[in-house]
Amino acid sequence: MTSVPTPIPSRTHVVLDAIRHRILTGQLTPGQALVETELAAQFGVSKTPVREALKTLAGTGLVVLNQYKGVTVRMVDADMAREVYDVRLLLEPEALRRTVRSGASLEAARSALARADDATDTAERSLANREFHRALYLPCGNPLLGRMLDEVRDQAALVSAVAWAASASWEREAGEHREILRLALEGDADGAARALHAHIASFVERAYPEARAEEGQE
C-alpha cells in the first residue's frame, strides 16, 4: 500500500503565512512599507508569490494598496478598532450562544486556552487566543456566520497586537477566557454569550478609549 504524499504548500501560501505572522506579532508595524523586491529576496522567491500574497492580505484588511505609496501595513486607530469590534460584538456572542445550545464539542477551545496559558512568547499566545475565539464561534451551525467572523479575524488580531504592544493585558483577558469557557461547558448559552460580549467590549474600551468617547457623541 502506497502512502499518499503530503501536499506541498504553494510558495504564495508560505509567503502569505509568513507576512501575516510578522504583522500580527509586531515584526512589521502599522504604516511600514512592504516592498515586493525586498520581501522576495528575504523569502527566496520571485515577486509573483509576494504580489499575490499582498493582494490576499489587502483583502483581509491587514495591508493597504495605494498606487502612489505602494503597499503598507494597515494603520490602527480608534475608528478601525470600533468598526472591527462592532462587528464582533454583533455576531460573535450570538455564534457562541448557538454553539453552546447545539451541544457542539468545545475541546478545541479548551486546548487553545491551555496553549495560551503555556505560551512562552507574545506571538504564540496571540495565535492561541485567536484559535480560542474561533473554536467558540465556528461550530455555531451556520457556516456563513463563521465565515463572516473569519473575515474580520485578522483585523481584530492586528488591533489587539497594537494595543498589547502599548499596554499588555494578557492576564486579565486569560481570566475572562476561562470564565467564558466555564459557562459554555456548563451549558449556560446566554451566560457565556454575555460574558463574551463583556470581554470584547471591555477590551476595546480599555485599549481605545477614544472610540468609546466618539461613539457616545453620535
CSV table of C-alpha atoms in Angstrom, one decimal:
chain,number,residue,atom,x,y,z
A,1,MET,CA,0.0,0.0,0.0
A,2,THR,CA,1.5,3.3,-1.1
A,3,SER,CA,1.2,6.3,1.1
A,4,VAL,CA,-0.4,9.5,-0.1
A,5,PRO,CA,2.1,12.3,-0.3
A,6,THR,CA,1.5,15.3,1.8
A,7,PRO,CA,0.6,18.3,-0.4
A,8,ILE,CA,3.4,20.9,-0.5
A,9,PRO,CA,2.1,24.4,0.3
A,10,SER,CA,2.4,26.8,-2.6
A,11,ARG,CA,5.0,29.5,-2.5
A,12,THR,CA,2.3,32.1,-2.3
A,13,HIS,CA,0.7,30.3,0.7
A,14,VAL,CA,4.1,30.1,2.5
A,15,VAL,CA,4.8,33.8,1.9
A,16,LEU,CA,1.3,34.8,2.9
A,17,ASP,CA,1.6,33.0,6.2
A,18,ALA,CA,5.0,34.4,6.9
A,19,ILE,CA,4.0,38.0,6.2
A,20,ARG,CA,0.8,37.7,8.2
A,21,HIS,CA,2.7,36.2,11.1
A,22,ARG,CA,5.2,39.1,11.0
A,23,ILE,CA,2.4,41.7,11.0
A,24,LEU,CA,0.4,40.1,13.8
A,25,THR,CA,3.4,39.7,16.0
A,26,GLY,CA,4.6,43.3,15.5
A,27,GLN,CA,7.7,42.5,13.5
A,28,LEU,CA,6.1,44.5,10.7
A,29,THR,CA,4.4,47.6,12.2
A,30,PRO,CA,1.4,49.7,11.1
A,31,GLY,CA,2.4,52.1,8.3
A,32,GLN,CA,5.5,50.2,7.4
A,33,ALA,CA,6.1,49.8,3.7
A,34,LEU,CA,6.2,46.3,2.2
A,35,VAL,CA,8.5,46.3,-0.8
A,36,GLU,CA,8.0,43.3,-3.2
A,37,THR,CA,11.6,43.1,-4.2
A,38,GLU,CA,12.8,43.1,-0.6
A,39,LEU,CA,10.3,40.5,0.5
A,40,ALA,CA,11.1,38.3,-2.5
A,41,ALA,CA,14.7,38.4,-1.6
A,42,GLN,CA,14.0,37.6,2.1
A,43,PHE,CA,11.9,34.6,1.2
A,44,GLY,CA,14.0,33.4,-1.8
A,45,VAL,CA,11.1,33.6,-4.3
A,46,SER,CA,10.2,35.7,-7.3
A,47,LYS,CA,8.0,38.8,-6.9
A,48,THR,CA,4.9,36.9,-8.2
A,49,PRO,CA,4.0,34.9,-5.0
A,50,VAL,CA,4.8,38.0,-2.9
A,51,ARG,CA,2.5,40.1,-5.0
A,52,GLU,CA,-0.3,37.5,-4.8
A,53,ALA,CA,0.2,37.3,-1.0
A,54,LEU,CA,0.0,41.0,-0.6
A,55,LYS,CA,-3.3,41.1,-2.6
A,56,THR,CA,-4.7,38.5,-0.3
A,57,LEU,CA,-3.7,40.4,2.8
A,58,ALA,CA,-5.2,43.5,1.4
A,59,GLY,CA,-8.5,41.6,1.0
A,60,THR,CA,-8.4,40.6,4.7
A,61,GLY,CA,-7.6,44.2,5.7
A,62,LEU,CA,-4.1,43.7,7.0
A,63,VAL,CA,-2.4,45.8,4.4
A,64,VAL,CA,-3.3,48.7,2.2
A,65,LEU,CA,-2.6,49.0,-1.5
A,66,ASN,CA,-2.0,52.6,-2.8
A,67,GLN,CA,-1.0,53.4,-6.3
A,68,TYR,CA,1.2,56.2,-5.0
A,69,LYS,CA,2.6,54.9,-1.7
A,70,GLY,CA,2.7,51.2,-2.7
A,71,VAL,CA,1.8,48.6,-0.1
A,72,THR,CA,1.9,49.3,3.7
A,73,VAL,CA,0.8,47.6,6.8
A,74,ARG,CA,-2.6,48.9,7.8
A,75,MET,CA,-2.7,51.7,10.4
A,76,VAL,CA,-4.7,51.1,13.5
A,77,ASP,CA,-6.7,53.8,15.1
A,78,ALA,CA,-9.9,54.2,17.2
A,79,ASP,CA,-12.1,54.3,14.1
A,80,MET,CA,-10.8,51.0,12.8
A,81,ALA,CA,-11.0,49.4,16.3
A,82,ARG,CA,-14.6,50.5,16.7
A,83,GLU,CA,-15.6,49.1,13.2
A,84,VAL,CA,-13.9,45.7,13.7
A,85,TYR,CA,-15.1,45.2,17.3
A,86,ASP,CA,-18.6,46.4,16.5
A,87,VAL,CA,-18.9,43.5,14.0
A,88,ARG,CA,-17.5,41.1,16.7
A,89,LEU,CA,-20.0,42.4,19.3
A,90,LEU,CA,-22.9,41.9,16.9
A,91,LEU,CA,-22.0,38.5,15.7
A,92,GLU,CA,-19.6,36.6,18.0
A,93,PRO,CA,-21.8,36.3,21.2
A,94,GLU,CA,-24.7,35.0,19.1
A,95,ALA,CA,-22.5,32.5,17.4
A,96,LEU,CA,-21.2,31.2,20.8
A,97,ARG,CA,-24.8,31.1,22.1
A,98,ARG,CA,-25.7,28.8,19.1
A,99,THR,CA,-22.6,26.7,19.6
A,100,VAL,CA,-23.5,26.0,23.3
A,101,ARG,CA,-27.1,25.3,22.5
A,102,SER,CA,-26.2,22.8,19.8
A,103,GLY,CA,-24.1,20.8,22.3
A,104,ALA,CA,-21.0,21.0,20.0
A,105,SER,CA,-17.7,19.9,21.4
A,106,LEU,CA,-15.6,22.7,22.9
A,107,GLU,CA,-12.5,20.6,23.2
A,108,ALA,CA,-10.7,22.8,20.6
A,109,ALA,CA,-11.4,25.9,22.7
A,110,ARG,CA,-10.1,24.1,25.9
A,111,SER,CA,-7.0,23.1,24.0
A,112,ALA,CA,-6.4,26.6,22.7
A,113,LEU,CA,-6.8,28.1,26.1
A,114,ALA,CA,-4.2,25.7,27.5
A,115,ARG,CA,-1.8,26.6,24.7
A,116,ALA,CA,-2.3,30.3,25.5
A,117,ASP,CA,-1.6,29.7,29.2
A,118,ASP,CA,1.6,27.7,28.4
A,119,ALA,CA,2.8,30.2,25.7
A,120,THR,CA,6.4,31.3,26.0
A,121,ASP,CA,6.2,34.4,23.9
A,122,THR,CA,3.7,37.0,22.7
A,123,ALA,CA,3.3,35.6,19.2
A,124,GLU,CA,2.5,32.1,20.5
A,125,ARG,CA,-0.1,33.4,23.0
A,126,SER,CA,-1.7,35.7,20.4
A,127,LEU,CA,-2.2,32.8,17.9
A,128,ALA,CA,-3.6,30.6,20.7
A,129,ASN,CA,-6.0,33.3,21.7
A,130,ARG,CA,-7.2,33.7,18.1
A,131,GLU,CA,-7.8,29.9,17.9
A,132,PHE,CA,-9.7,30.1,21.2
A,133,HIS,CA,-12.2,32.6,19.9
A,134,ARG,CA,-12.6,30.7,16.6
A,135,ALA,CA,-13.2,27.4,18.4
A,136,LEU,CA,-16.1,29.1,20.1
A,137,TYR,CA,-17.9,30.5,17.1
A,138,LEU,CA,-17.0,28.1,14.3
A,139,PRO,CA,-19.3,25.2,15.5
A,140,CYS,CA,-22.3,27.6,15.6
A,141,GLY,CA,-24.2,25.6,12.9
A,142,ASN,CA,-24.2,28.5,10.4
A,143,PRO,CA,-21.2,28.3,8.1
A,144,LEU,CA,-21.9,31.8,6.7
A,145,LEU,CA,-21.8,33.3,10.2
A,146,GLY,CA,-18.5,31.6,10.8
A,147,ARG,CA,-17.0,32.9,7.5
A,148,MET,CA,-18.2,36.4,8.3
A,149,LEU,CA,-16.3,36.3,11.6
A,150,ASP,CA,-13.3,34.7,9.9
A,151,GLU,CA,-13.2,37.8,7.6
A,152,VAL,CA,-12.6,40.2,10.5
A,153,ARG,CA,-10.3,37.8,12.4
A,154,ASP,CA,-7.0,39.2,11.1
A,155,GLN,CA,-8.1,42.8,11.6
A,156,ALA,CA,-9.1,42.1,15.1
A,157,ALA,CA,-5.8,40.4,15.8
A,158,LEU,CA,-4.0,43.5,14.4
A,159,VAL,CA,-6.0,45.8,16.7
A,160,SER,CA,-5.1,43.6,19.6
A,161,ALA,CA,-1.4,43.4,18.7
A,162,VAL,CA,-1.1,47.2,18.6
A,163,ALA,CA,-2.9,47.5,21.9
A,164,TRP,CA,-0.9,44.8,23.6
A,165,ALA,CA,2.4,46.5,22.5
A,166,ALA,CA,1.3,49.7,24.2
A,167,SER,CA,-0.1,48.0,27.4
A,168,ALA,CA,-0.2,44.3,27.9
A,169,SER,CA,-3.4,42.9,29.4
A,170,TRP,CA,-2.9,39.2,28.9
A,171,GLU,CA,-3.7,38.0,32.4
A,172,ARG,CA,-7.0,39.8,32.6
A,173,GLU,CA,-8.1,38.5,29.3
A,174,ALA,CA,-6.9,35.0,30.2
A,175,GLY,CA,-9.2,35.1,33.2
A,176,GLU,CA,-12.1,36.3,31.1
A,177,HIS,CA,-11.4,33.5,28.6
A,178,ARG,CA,-11.6,30.9,31.4
A,179,GLU,CA,-14.9,32.3,32.7
A,180,ILE,CA,-16.4,32.2,29.2
A,181,LEU,CA,-15.3,28.6,28.7
A,182,ARG,CA,-16.6,27.6,32.1
A,183,LEU,CA,-20.1,28.9,31.3
A,184,ALA,CA,-20.1,27.4,27.9
A,185,LEU,CA,-19.0,24.0,29.3
A,186,GLU,CA,-21.8,24.2,31.8
A,187,GLY,CA,-24.3,24.7,29.0
A,188,ASP,CA,-25.2,28.2,30.0
A,189,ALA,CA,-25.5,29.6,26.5
A,190,ASP,CA,-26.9,33.1,27.5
A,191,GLY,CA,-24.4,33.5,30.3
A,192,ALA,CA,-21.5,32.5,28.0
A,193,ALA,CA,-22.7,35.0,25.4
A,194,ARG,CA,-23.0,37.8,27.9
A,195,ALA,CA,-19.5,37.1,29.2
A,196,LEU,CA,-18.1,37.1,25.7
A,197,HIS,CA,-19.8,40.3,24.9
A,198,ALA,CA,-18.4,42.0,28.0
A,199,HIS,CA,-15.0,40.6,27.2
A,200,ILE,CA,-14.9,42.0,23.7
A,201,ALA,CA,-16.4,45.4,24.8
A,202,SER,CA,-14.1,45.9,27.7
A,203,PHE,CA,-11.0,45.3,25.6
A,204,VAL,CA,-11.7,47.9,23.1
A,205,GLU,CA,-12.8,50.4,25.8
A,206,ARG,CA,-9.5,49.9,27.6
A,207,ALA,CA,-7.3,49.9,24.6
A,208,TYR,CA,-9.0,52.6,22.6
A,209,PRO,CA,-11.0,54.8,25.0
A,210,GLU,CA,-11.4,57.5,22.3
A,211,ALA,CA,-13.5,55.1,20.3
A,212,ARG,CA,-15.9,54.8,23.2
A,213,ALA,CA,-16.0,58.6,23.6
A,214,GLU,CA,-16.7,59.2,19.9
A,215,GLU,CA,-19.4,56.6,20.0
A,216,GLY,CA,-21.2,58.3,22.8
A,217,GLN,CA,-21.3,61.6,20.8
A,218,GLU,CA,-23.2,60.0,17.9
